Tab-separated table of N, CA and C and ligand atoms in Angstrom:
chain	number	residue	atom	x	y	z
A	14	MET	N	39.876	-19.334	-6.452
A	14	MET	CA	38.707	-19.720	-5.764
A	14	MET	C	37.611	-18.811	-5.990
A	15	HIS	N	36.521	-19.318	-6.361
A	15	HIS	CA	35.224	-18.403	-6.725
A	15	HIS	C	33.726	-18.824	-5.962
A	16	PRO	N	33.989	-18.694	-4.602
A	16	PRO	CA	32.819	-19.290	-3.826
A	16	PRO	C	31.503	-19.060	-4.451
A	17	SER	N	30.509	-20.096	-4.290
A	17	SER	CA	29.379	-19.779	-4.929
A	17	SER	C	28.450	-19.016	-4.105
A	18	THR	N	28.726	-18.658	-2.873
A	18	THR	CA	27.958	-17.652	-1.923
A	18	THR	C	28.245	-16.337	-2.350
A	19	LEU	N	29.382	-16.002	-3.267
A	19	LEU	CA	29.883	-14.637	-3.877
A	19	LEU	C	28.577	-13.974	-4.288
A	20	PRO	N	28.078	-12.837	-4.040
A	20	PRO	CA	26.931	-12.161	-4.620
A	20	PRO	C	27.291	-11.850	-6.054
A	21	ASP	N	26.442	-12.181	-7.133
A	21	ASP	CA	26.426	-11.931	-8.560
A	21	ASP	C	26.139	-10.453	-8.815
A	22	LEU	N	27.072	-9.831	-8.694
A	22	LEU	CA	26.922	-8.231	-8.772
A	22	LEU	C	27.908	-7.835	-9.858
A	23	ARG	N	27.349	-6.939	-10.809
A	23	ARG	CA	28.114	-6.492	-11.901
A	23	ARG	C	28.280	-4.959	-11.949
A	24	VAL	N	29.405	-4.429	-12.032
A	24	VAL	CA	29.445	-2.936	-12.113
A	24	VAL	C	29.802	-2.488	-13.472
A	25	GLY	N	29.362	-1.288	-14.085
A	25	GLY	CA	29.678	-0.895	-15.453
A	25	GLY	C	30.122	0.483	-15.204
A	26	HIS	N	30.706	0.839	-16.174
A	26	HIS	CA	31.098	2.457	-16.170
A	26	HIS	C	30.874	2.871	-17.755
A	27	GLY	N	30.065	3.771	-17.933
A	27	GLY	CA	30.109	4.343	-19.309
A	27	GLY	C	30.377	5.919	-19.132
A	28	TYR	N	30.826	6.272	-20.423
A	28	TYR	CA	31.451	7.454	-20.733
A	28	TYR	C	30.959	8.052	-22.030
A	29	ASP	N	30.757	9.223	-22.096
A	29	ASP	CA	30.327	9.632	-23.575
A	29	ASP	C	30.749	11.236	-23.499
A	30	LEU	N	30.965	11.862	-24.670
A	30	LEU	CA	31.244	13.171	-24.875
A	30	LEU	C	30.605	13.404	-26.369
A	31	HIS	N	30.093	14.708	-26.352
A	31	HIS	CA	29.776	15.222	-27.465
A	31	HIS	C	30.263	16.459	-27.890
A	32	ARG	N	30.672	16.825	-28.929
A	32	ARG	CA	31.145	18.225	-29.242
A	32	ARG	C	29.697	19.045	-29.445
A	33	LEU	N	29.646	20.300	-28.936
A	33	LEU	CA	28.468	20.976	-29.180
A	33	LEU	C	28.684	22.301	-30.293
A	34	GLU	N	27.940	22.511	-31.108
A	34	GLU	CA	27.960	23.257	-31.978
A	34	GLU	C	26.445	23.875	-32.435
A	35	ALA	N	26.574	25.005	-32.995
A	35	ALA	CA	25.355	25.734	-33.414
A	35	ALA	C	24.591	24.994	-34.591
A	36	ALA	N	23.321	25.129	-34.549
A	36	ALA	CA	22.626	24.455	-35.496
A	36	ALA	C	22.970	24.773	-36.957
A	37	PRO	N	22.541	23.762	-38.029
A	37	PRO	CA	22.900	24.176	-39.266
A	37	PRO	C	22.237	25.428	-39.810
A	38	PRO	N	22.866	26.196	-40.420
A	38	PRO	CA	23.995	26.088	-41.364
A	38	PRO	C	25.085	26.472	-40.677
A	39	ALA	N	25.085	27.154	-39.406
A	39	ALA	CA	26.383	27.654	-38.910
A	39	ALA	C	27.090	26.516	-38.416
A	40	GLY	N	26.579	25.420	-38.009
A	40	GLY	CA	27.329	24.289	-37.430
A	40	GLY	C	26.504	22.928	-37.784
A	41	ASN	N	26.972	21.997	-37.048
A	41	ASN	CA	26.282	20.600	-37.175
A	41	ASN	C	25.516	20.172	-35.899
A	42	GLY	N	25.175	21.020	-35.098
A	42	GLY	CA	24.608	20.873	-33.766
A	42	GLY	C	23.014	20.366	-33.981
A	43	ARG	N	22.743	19.224	-33.367
A	43	ARG	CA	21.351	18.984	-33.050
A	43	ARG	C	20.588	19.717	-31.970
A	44	PRO	N	19.415	19.641	-31.837
A	44	PRO	CA	18.770	20.163	-30.733
A	44	PRO	C	19.477	19.374	-29.363
A	45	PHE	N	19.517	20.252	-28.305
A	45	PHE	CA	20.289	20.017	-27.111
A	45	PHE	C	19.535	19.090	-26.182
A	46	VAL	N	19.678	17.703	-26.177
A	46	VAL	CA	18.889	16.771	-25.586
A	46	VAL	C	19.704	16.168	-24.676
A	47	LEU	N	19.425	16.072	-23.218
A	47	LEU	CA	20.067	15.226	-22.279
A	47	LEU	C	19.129	14.321	-21.516
A	48	ALA	N	19.251	13.059	-21.416
A	48	ALA	CA	18.313	12.105	-20.751
A	48	ALA	C	16.720	12.468	-21.135
A	49	GLY	N	16.735	12.659	-22.383
A	49	GLY	CA	15.393	12.644	-23.108
A	49	GLY	C	14.889	14.202	-22.793
A	50	VAL	N	15.611	15.003	-22.205
A	50	VAL	CA	15.041	16.439	-21.993
A	50	VAL	C	15.494	17.439	-22.945
A	51	ARG	N	14.728	18.252	-23.616
A	51	ARG	CA	15.037	19.114	-24.700
A	51	ARG	C	15.372	20.450	-23.981
A	52	PHE	N	16.700	20.973	-24.067
A	52	PHE	CA	17.251	22.174	-23.317
A	52	PHE	C	17.084	23.335	-24.563
A	53	ASP	N	16.535	24.532	-24.218
A	53	ASP	CA	16.630	25.526	-25.175
A	53	ASP	C	18.063	26.382	-24.898
A	54	HIS	N	18.951	26.023	-25.933
A	54	HIS	CA	20.367	26.361	-25.936
A	54	HIS	C	20.829	26.688	-27.225
A	55	PRO	N	21.665	27.753	-27.315
A	55	PRO	CA	22.298	28.008	-28.539
A	55	PRO	C	23.076	26.929	-29.424
A	56	VAL	N	23.533	25.992	-28.706
A	56	VAL	CA	24.390	24.998	-29.506
A	56	VAL	C	23.919	23.799	-28.950
A	57	GLY	N	24.184	22.750	-29.616
A	57	GLY	CA	23.603	21.414	-29.365
A	57	GLY	C	24.588	20.241	-29.804
A	58	PRO	N	24.470	18.891	-29.352
A	58	PRO	CA	25.473	17.930	-29.717
A	58	PRO	C	25.419	17.691	-31.233
A	59	VAL	N	26.672	17.499	-31.684
A	59	VAL	CA	27.089	16.908	-32.945
A	59	VAL	C	27.103	15.216	-32.752
A	60	GLY	N	26.286	14.626	-33.603
A	60	GLY	CA	26.028	13.327	-33.359
A	60	GLY	C	25.269	12.612	-34.338
A	61	HIS	N	25.552	11.305	-34.447
A	61	HIS	CA	24.868	10.665	-35.745
A	61	HIS	C	23.472	10.227	-35.349
A	62	SER	N	23.190	10.028	-34.032
A	62	SER	CA	21.695	9.653	-33.549
A	62	SER	C	21.208	11.127	-32.978
A	63	ASP	N	20.465	10.970	-31.975
A	63	ASP	CA	20.082	12.358	-31.530
A	63	ASP	C	20.982	13.104	-30.516
A	64	GLY	N	22.177	12.225	-30.352
A	64	GLY	CA	23.333	13.053	-29.490
A	64	GLY	C	23.101	12.927	-28.043
A	65	ASP	N	22.050	12.177	-27.410
A	65	ASP	CA	21.802	12.317	-25.752
A	65	ASP	C	23.052	11.719	-25.279
A	66	ALA	N	23.850	12.384	-24.938
A	66	ALA	CA	25.235	11.651	-24.223
A	66	ALA	C	24.843	10.997	-22.916
A	67	VAL	N	23.757	11.558	-22.341
A	67	VAL	CA	23.466	10.707	-21.061
A	67	VAL	C	23.011	9.431	-21.357
A	68	TYR	N	21.890	9.146	-22.133
A	68	TYR	CA	21.630	8.015	-22.623
A	68	TYR	C	22.633	7.221	-23.052
A	69	HIS	N	23.575	7.576	-23.810
A	69	HIS	CA	24.558	6.848	-24.537
A	69	HIS	C	25.488	6.262	-23.486
A	70	ALA	N	25.918	7.246	-22.336
A	70	ALA	CA	26.722	6.599	-21.453
A	70	ALA	C	26.133	5.888	-20.507
A	71	VAL	N	24.611	5.905	-20.161
A	71	VAL	CA	23.997	4.692	-19.326
A	71	VAL	C	23.987	3.544	-20.168
A	72	VAL	N	23.749	3.447	-21.427
A	72	VAL	CA	23.853	2.206	-22.295
A	72	VAL	C	25.033	1.613	-22.105
A	73	ASP	N	26.133	2.487	-22.342
A	73	ASP	CA	27.691	1.823	-22.273
A	73	ASP	C	27.646	1.288	-20.851
A	74	ALA	N	27.419	1.984	-19.619
A	74	ALA	CA	27.410	1.546	-18.155
A	74	ALA	C	26.882	-0.037	-18.334
A	75	LEU	N	25.455	0.002	-18.767
A	75	LEU	CA	24.775	-1.075	-18.673
A	75	LEU	C	25.536	-2.407	-19.546
A	76	LEU	N	25.894	-2.070	-20.783
A	76	LEU	CA	26.529	-3.085	-21.594
A	76	LEU	C	27.998	-3.424	-21.100
A	77	GLY	N	28.618	-2.384	-20.442
A	77	GLY	CA	30.030	-2.967	-19.882
A	77	GLY	C	29.773	-3.745	-18.706
A	78	ALA	N	28.874	-3.646	-17.901
A	78	ALA	CA	28.375	-4.473	-16.630
A	78	ALA	C	28.330	-5.843	-17.402
A	79	LEU	N	27.608	-6.139	-18.419
A	79	LEU	CA	27.189	-7.232	-18.854
A	79	LEU	C	28.592	-7.904	-19.622
A	80	GLY	N	29.429	-7.152	-19.866
A	80	GLY	CA	30.585	-7.586	-20.567
A	80	GLY	C	30.223	-7.616	-22.271
A	81	LEU	N	29.427	-6.854	-22.676
A	81	LEU	CA	29.008	-6.867	-24.043
A	81	LEU	C	29.655	-5.695	-24.913
A	82	PRO	N	29.715	-5.707	-26.233
A	82	PRO	CA	30.303	-4.758	-27.016
A	82	PRO	C	29.504	-3.378	-26.696
A	83	ASP	N	30.262	-2.197	-26.794
A	83	ASP	CA	29.734	-1.076	-26.365
A	83	ASP	C	28.873	-0.461	-27.560
A	84	ILE	N	28.198	0.654	-27.268
A	84	ILE	CA	26.995	1.152	-27.982
A	84	ILE	C	27.507	1.540	-29.567
A	85	GLY	N	28.638	1.885	-29.713
A	85	GLY	CA	29.274	2.150	-31.074
A	85	GLY	C	29.625	0.980	-31.893
A	86	GLN	N	29.875	-0.229	-31.178
A	86	GLN	CA	29.891	-1.529	-31.841
A	86	GLN	C	28.386	-1.900	-32.078
A	87	ALA	N	27.615	-1.858	-31.024
A	87	ALA	CA	26.171	-2.303	-31.324
A	87	ALA	C	25.475	-1.603	-32.522
A	88	PHE	N	25.735	-0.240	-32.442
A	88	PHE	CA	24.785	0.676	-33.323
A	88	PHE	C	25.835	1.615	-34.008
A	89	PRO	N	26.618	1.232	-35.037
A	89	PRO	CA	27.627	2.018	-35.699
A	89	PRO	C	27.116	3.096	-36.298
A	90	ASP	N	27.906	4.174	-36.078
A	90	ASP	CA	27.552	5.271	-36.637
A	90	ASP	C	27.591	5.488	-38.049
A	91	THR	N	28.194	4.416	-38.770
A	91	THR	CA	28.257	4.306	-40.145
A	91	THR	C	26.872	3.754	-40.651
A	92	ASP	N	26.009	3.313	-39.915
A	92	ASP	CA	24.682	2.844	-40.384
A	92	ASP	C	23.683	3.866	-40.375
A	93	PRO	N	23.301	4.106	-41.558
A	93	PRO	CA	22.007	5.153	-41.889
A	93	PRO	C	20.790	5.107	-41.020
A	94	THR	N	20.672	3.710	-40.529
A	94	THR	CA	19.657	3.439	-39.545
A	94	THR	C	19.445	4.342	-38.420
A	95	TRP	N	20.693	4.679	-38.001
A	95	TRP	CA	20.800	5.246	-36.621
A	95	TRP	C	20.613	6.871	-36.820
A	96	ASP	N	20.609	7.400	-38.033
A	96	ASP	CA	20.733	8.748	-38.192
A	96	ASP	C	19.605	9.521	-37.558
A	97	GLY	N	19.797	10.253	-36.611
A	97	GLY	CA	18.776	11.155	-35.781
A	97	GLY	C	18.026	10.151	-34.703
A	98	GLN	N	18.464	9.038	-34.713
A	98	GLN	CA	17.581	8.014	-33.766
A	98	GLN	C	17.370	8.559	-32.267
A	99	ASP	N	16.254	8.436	-31.887
A	99	ASP	CA	15.960	8.853	-30.372
A	99	ASP	C	16.900	8.020	-29.608
A	100	SER	N	17.352	8.293	-28.624
A	100	SER	CA	18.490	7.309	-27.988
A	100	SER	C	17.667	6.590	-26.891
A	101	ALA	N	16.554	6.824	-26.737
A	101	ALA	CA	15.618	5.875	-25.676
A	101	ALA	C	15.459	4.520	-26.614
A	102	TYR	N	15.708	4.424	-27.731
A	102	TYR	CA	15.754	3.119	-28.431
A	102	TYR	C	16.967	2.439	-28.056
A	103	PHE	N	18.135	2.784	-27.855
A	103	PHE	CA	19.282	2.199	-27.435
A	103	PHE	C	19.210	1.836	-25.884
A	104	MET	N	18.485	2.705	-25.121
A	104	MET	CA	18.285	2.425	-23.707
A	104	MET	C	17.369	1.139	-23.524
A	105	GLU	N	16.274	1.182	-24.630
A	105	GLU	CA	15.467	0.050	-24.391
A	105	GLU	C	16.150	-1.432	-24.799
A	106	ARG	N	17.124	-1.277	-25.837
A	106	ARG	CA	17.779	-2.442	-26.180
A	106	ARG	C	18.757	-2.813	-25.054
A	107	ALA	N	19.362	-1.887	-24.232
A	107	ALA	CA	20.259	-2.154	-23.068
A	107	ALA	C	19.526	-2.834	-22.062
A	108	ARG	N	18.162	-2.199	-21.860
A	108	ARG	CA	17.197	-3.003	-20.956
A	108	ARG	C	17.022	-4.249	-21.157
A	109	GLU	N	16.649	-4.760	-22.251
A	109	GLU	CA	16.459	-6.050	-22.835
A	109	GLU	C	17.410	-6.956	-22.431
A	110	ALA	N	18.907	-6.430	-22.869
A	110	ALA	CA	19.980	-7.118	-22.647
A	110	ALA	C	20.142	-7.561	-21.205
A	111	VAL	N	20.161	-6.421	-20.323
A	111	VAL	CA	20.005	-6.869	-18.834
A	111	VAL	C	19.085	-7.957	-18.313
A	112	ALA	N	18.025	-7.686	-18.988
A	112	ALA	CA	16.795	-8.698	-18.265
A	112	ALA	C	17.164	-10.089	-19.021
A	113	ALA	N	17.569	-9.969	-20.239
A	113	ALA	CA	17.904	-11.423	-20.978
A	113	ALA	C	18.980	-12.247	-20.311
A	114	ARG	N	19.710	-11.526	-19.579
A	114	ARG	CA	20.775	-12.341	-19.019
A	114	ARG	C	20.823	-12.414	-17.598
A	115	GLY	N	19.316	-12.066	-17.226
A	115	GLY	CA	19.054	-12.410	-15.744
A	115	GLY	C	19.519	-11.407	-14.836
A	116	TYR	N	19.687	-10.239	-15.028
A	116	TYR	CA	20.156	-9.228	-14.278
A	116	TYR	C	19.237	-8.053	-14.001
A	117	ALA	N	19.179	-7.317	-13.069
A	117	ALA	CA	18.237	-6.298	-12.664
A	117	ALA	C	19.210	-5.023	-12.358
A	118	VAL	N	18.896	-3.829	-12.721
A	118	VAL	CA	19.626	-2.670	-12.059
A	118	VAL	C	19.529	-2.453	-10.744
A	119	VAL	N	20.609	-2.357	-9.933
A	119	VAL	CA	20.467	-1.967	-8.536
A	119	VAL	C	20.418	-0.471	-8.678
A	120	ASN	N	21.368	0.087	-8.996
A	120	ASN	CA	21.345	1.591	-9.213
A	120	ASN	C	22.273	2.178	-10.306
A	121	LEU	N	22.045	3.461	-10.557
A	121	LEU	CA	22.906	4.252	-11.638
A	121	LEU	C	23.246	5.615	-10.959
A	122	ASP	N	24.334	5.839	-11.134
A	122	ASP	CA	25.049	7.302	-10.618
A	122	ASP	C	25.479	7.895	-11.906
A	123	VAL	N	24.755	9.051	-12.287
A	123	VAL	CA	25.045	9.866	-13.472
A	123	VAL	C	25.567	11.112	-13.092
A	124	THR	N	26.772	11.502	-13.832
A	124	THR	CA	27.448	12.771	-13.611
A	124	THR	C	27.492	13.442	-14.954
A	125	VAL	N	26.754	14.413	-15.128
A	125	VAL	CA	26.831	15.321	-16.489
A	125	VAL	C	27.849	16.462	-16.152
A	126	ILE	N	28.652	16.670	-17.032
A	126	ILE	CA	29.661	17.843	-16.981
A	126	ILE	C	29.379	18.875	-18.081
A	127	CYS	N	28.804	19.953	-17.965
A	127	CYS	CA	28.794	20.915	-18.948
A	127	CYS	C	28.644	22.280	-18.263
A	128	GLU	N	29.162	23.202	-19.194
A	128	GLU	CA	29.148	24.710	-18.431
A	128	GLU	C	27.820	25.304	-18.391
A	129	ARG	N	27.045	25.045	-19.579
A	129	ARG	CA	25.832	25.642	-19.475
A	129	ARG	C	24.770	24.635	-20.459
A	130	PRO	N	23.609	24.407	-20.456
A	130	PRO	CA	22.726	25.198	-19.547
A	130	PRO	C	22.867	24.472	-18.102
A	131	LYS	N	22.150	25.169	-17.214
A	131	LYS	CA	21.983	24.882	-15.849
A	131	LYS	C	21.061	23.577	-15.810
A	132	LEU	N	21.597	22.466	-15.391
A	132	LEU	CA	20.731	21.275	-15.233
A	132	LEU	C	19.841	21.246	-14.176
A	133	SER	N	20.038	21.919	-12.928
A	133	SER	CA	19.184	21.666	-11.649
A	133	SER	C	17.730	21.912	-12.169
A	134	PRO	N	17.191	22.719	-13.122
A	134	PRO	CA	15.683	22.729	-13.234
A	134	PRO	C	15.071	21.600	-13.862
A	135	ALA	N	16.111	20.729	-14.610
A	135	ALA	CA	15.551	19.598	-15.366
A	135	ALA	C	15.995	18.375	-14.776
A	136	LYS	N	16.770	18.396	-13.576
A	136	LYS	CA	17.303	17.125	-13.033
A	136	LYS	C	16.055	16.123	-12.711
A	137	ALA	N	14.850	16.667	-12.129
A	137	ALA	CA	14.018	15.614	-11.767
A	137	ALA	C	13.375	14.965	-13.030
A	138	ASP	N	13.214	15.822	-14.119
A	138	ASP	CA	12.790	15.042	-15.322
A	138	ASP	C	13.655	14.094	-15.932
A	139	MET	N	14.945	14.475	-15.931
A	139	MET	CA	16.013	13.697	-16.557
A	139	MET	C	15.969	12.184	-15.766
A	140	ILE	N	15.872	12.305	-14.470
A	140	ILE	CA	15.916	11.071	-13.522
A	140	ILE	C	14.519	10.186	-13.950
A	141	ALA	N	13.552	10.921	-13.970
A	141	ALA	CA	12.360	10.320	-14.255
A	141	ALA	C	12.438	9.773	-15.744
A	142	ASN	N	12.994	10.171	-16.668
A	142	ASN	CA	13.063	9.797	-18.036
A	142	ASN	C	13.819	8.486	-17.875
A	143	ILE	N	14.959	8.289	-17.127
A	143	ILE	CA	15.953	7.269	-17.451
A	143	ILE	C	15.496	6.226	-16.583
A	144	ALA	N	14.657	6.340	-15.390
A	144	ALA	CA	13.907	5.483	-14.574
A	144	ALA	C	12.867	4.777	-15.500
A	145	ARG	N	12.181	5.766	-16.259
A	145	ARG	CA	10.920	5.183	-16.796
A	145	ARG	C	11.378	4.206	-18.039
A	146	VAL	N	12.299	4.738	-18.873
A	146	VAL	CA	12.942	4.025	-19.823
A	146	VAL	C	13.553	2.584	-19.648
A	147	LEU	N	14.098	2.567	-18.299
A	147	LEU	CA	14.896	1.397	-17.861
A	147	LEU	C	13.920	0.592	-16.958
A	148	GLY	N	12.675	0.952	-16.828
A	148	GLY	CA	11.830	0.241	-15.957
A	148	GLY	C	12.087	0.003	-14.473
A	149	VAL	N	12.658	1.210	-14.086
A	149	VAL	CA	13.281	1.106	-12.563
A	149	VAL	C	12.706	1.983	-11.879
A	150	SER	N	12.796	1.945	-10.408
A	150	SER	CA	12.183	3.191	-9.745
A	150	SER	C	13.044	4.335	-9.649
A	151	LYS	N	12.556	5.603	-9.423
A	151	LYS	CA	13.343	6.823	-9.636
A	151	LYS	C	14.403	6.751	-8.518
A	152	ASP	N	14.207	6.190	-7.438
A	152	ASP	CA	15.231	6.272	-6.234
A	152	ASP	C	16.284	5.280	-6.454
A	153	ARG	N	16.437	4.656	-7.533
A	153	ARG	CA	17.563	3.956	-8.051
A	153	ARG	C	18.402	4.711	-9.180
A	154	VAL	N	18.064	5.914	-9.373
A	154	VAL	CA	18.784	6.645	-10.347
A	154	VAL	C	19.285	8.035	-9.610
A	155	ASN	N	20.505	8.294	-9.562
A	155	ASN	CA	21.157	9.558	-9.184
A	155	ASN	C	21.555	10.334	-10.398
A	156	LEU	N	21.359	11.528	-10.362
A	156	LEU	CA	22.173	12.431	-11.435
A	156	LEU	C	22.622	13.843	-10.903
A	157	LYS	N	24.003	14.057	-11.049
A	157	LYS	CA	24.606	15.225	-10.571
A	157	LYS	C	25.135	16.074	-11.952
A	158	GLY	N	25.000	17.336	-11.730
A	158	GLY	CA	25.423	18.244	-12.679
A	158	GLY	C	26.774	18.968	-12.214
A	159	LYS	N	27.693	18.960	-13.029
A	159	LYS	CA	28.956	19.893	-12.603
A	159	LYS	C	29.233	20.521	-13.833
A	160	THR	N	30.147	21.569	-13.508
A	160	THR	CA	30.856	22.530	-14.672
A	160	THR	C	32.184	22.016	-14.598
A	161	HIS	N	32.838	22.495	-15.487
A	161	HIS	CA	34.353	22.143	-15.676
A	161	HIS	C	35.148	23.446	-15.606
A	162	GLU	N	34.598	24.260	-14.562
A	162	GLU	CA	35.275	25.466	-14.323
A	162	GLU	C	35.880	26.398	-15.438
A	163	LYS	N	35.240	26.508	-16.400
A	163	LYS	CA	35.435	27.316	-17.628
A	163	LYS	C	36.746	26.697	-18.313
A	164	VAL	N	37.391	25.820	-18.069
A	164	VAL	CA	38.689	25.443	-18.568
A	164	VAL	C	38.267	24.220	-19.608
A	165	ASP	N	39.233	24.041	-20.753
A	165	ASP	CA	39.245	23.099	-21.695
A	165	ASP	C	37.909	23.033	-22.328
A	166	ALA	N	37.696	22.269	-23.420
A	166	ALA	CA	36.610	22.307	-24.296
A	166	ALA	C	35.276	22.411	-23.450
A	167	VAL	N	34.988	21.447	-22.656
A	167	VAL	CA	33.716	21.329	-21.726
A	167	VAL	C	33.685	22.582	-21.023
A	168	GLY	N	34.542	23.208	-20.307
A	168	GLY	CA	34.619	24.326	-19.536
A	168	GLY	C	34.276	25.630	-20.492
A	169	GLU	N	34.597	25.695	-21.925
A	169	GLU	CA	34.291	26.579	-22.792
A	169	GLU	C	32.982	26.445	-23.564
A	170	GLY	N	32.376	25.405	-23.193
A	170	GLY	CA	31.000	25.203	-23.666
A	170	GLY	C	31.106	24.531	-24.996
A	171	ARG	N	32.083	23.947	-25.461
A	171	ARG	CA	32.277	23.552	-26.472
A	171	ARG	C	31.931	21.944	-26.646
A	172	ALA	N	31.717	21.223	-25.459
A	172	ALA	CA	31.485	19.875	-25.469
A	172	ALA	C	30.544	19.573	-24.078
A	173	VAL	N	29.888	18.457	-24.164
A	173	VAL	CA	29.378	17.982	-22.756
A	173	VAL	C	29.604	16.584	-22.528
A	174	GLU	N	29.922	16.428	-21.392
A	174	GLU	CA	30.651	15.034	-21.151
A	174	GLU	C	29.747	14.306	-20.049
A	175	VAL	N	29.711	13.029	-20.089
A	175	VAL	CA	28.817	12.245	-19.190
A	175	VAL	C	29.667	11.148	-18.593
A	176	HIS	N	29.699	10.717	-17.089
A	176	HIS	CA	30.131	9.518	-16.895
A	176	HIS	C	28.919	8.844	-16.026
A	177	VAL	N	28.844	7.536	-16.224
A	177	VAL	CA	27.798	6.712	-15.486
A	177	VAL	C	28.516	5.504	-14.932
A	178	VAL	N	28.167	5.223	-13.596
A	178	VAL	CA	28.406	4.064	-12.941
A	178	VAL	C	27.150	3.171	-12.866
A	179	ALA	N	27.041	2.129	-13.149
A	179	ALA	CA	25.778	1.153	-12.928
A	179	ALA	C	26.054	0.025	-12.272
A	180	LEU	N	25.264	-0.554	-11.316
A	180	LEU	CA	25.355	-1.762	-10.583
A	180	LEU	C	24.177	-2.527	-11.036
A	181	LEU	N	24.467	-3.912	-11.433
A	181	LEU	CA	23.488	-4.886	-11.666
A	181	LEU	C	23.578	-5.999	-10.653
A	182	ALA	N	22.424	-6.667	-10.273
A	182	ALA	CA	22.721	-7.872	-9.540
A	182	ALA	C	21.758	-8.972	-10.103
A	183	ARG	N	22.326	-9.981	-9.960
A	183	ARG	CA	21.711	-11.348	-10.751
A	183	ARG	C	20.218	-11.681	-10.102
A	184	VAL	N	19.092	-11.698	-10.940
A	184	VAL	CA	17.812	-12.084	-10.153
A	184	VAL	C	17.302	-13.265	-10.810
A	185	ALA	N	17.828	-13.831	-11.613
A	185	ALA	CA	17.131	-15.052	-12.287
A	185	ALA	C	18.561	-16.241	-12.474
A	186	VAL	N	18.166	-17.211	-12.370
A	186	VAL	CA	19.158	-18.369	-12.607
A	186	VAL	C	19.361	-18.560	-14.167
B	22	LIG	MG1	27.301	9.426	-28.008
């Protein structure tokens, strides 16, 4: 039974992790960017694109809610096109996919886990960036920063991890 009165809501979960390394030649880290905000930090994400783990996890939450292939399948890291790509581009493609299928973002809940840098001074800018790129109001985006209590790779400052839950609602037939 699938009653027609059932609200057409879709939930999606996105997850991403990037290893953090010093900039070349000491390591392969890129500048540390999260949700489009550049942090002054001695290590940064290793990644084929710009390594923005927040944008990547948001994209996967949206694609997951739509039942579409994930970011790694849509934009493979074997494709030189995406080398150093600003991840806002992937967000814009996900935004288009949501709209094309007749959905809108109800809300996003983002959890960023990293030992350093402190996210709180940048939180408002991070939320504003996500909201702007997705074309939603800021009150539909929540972002929390947590540490990993100094244990494991994230807690030792060797990785950044992001979880995102996204809720979509159908707005067009
Ligand atoms: Mg990624």
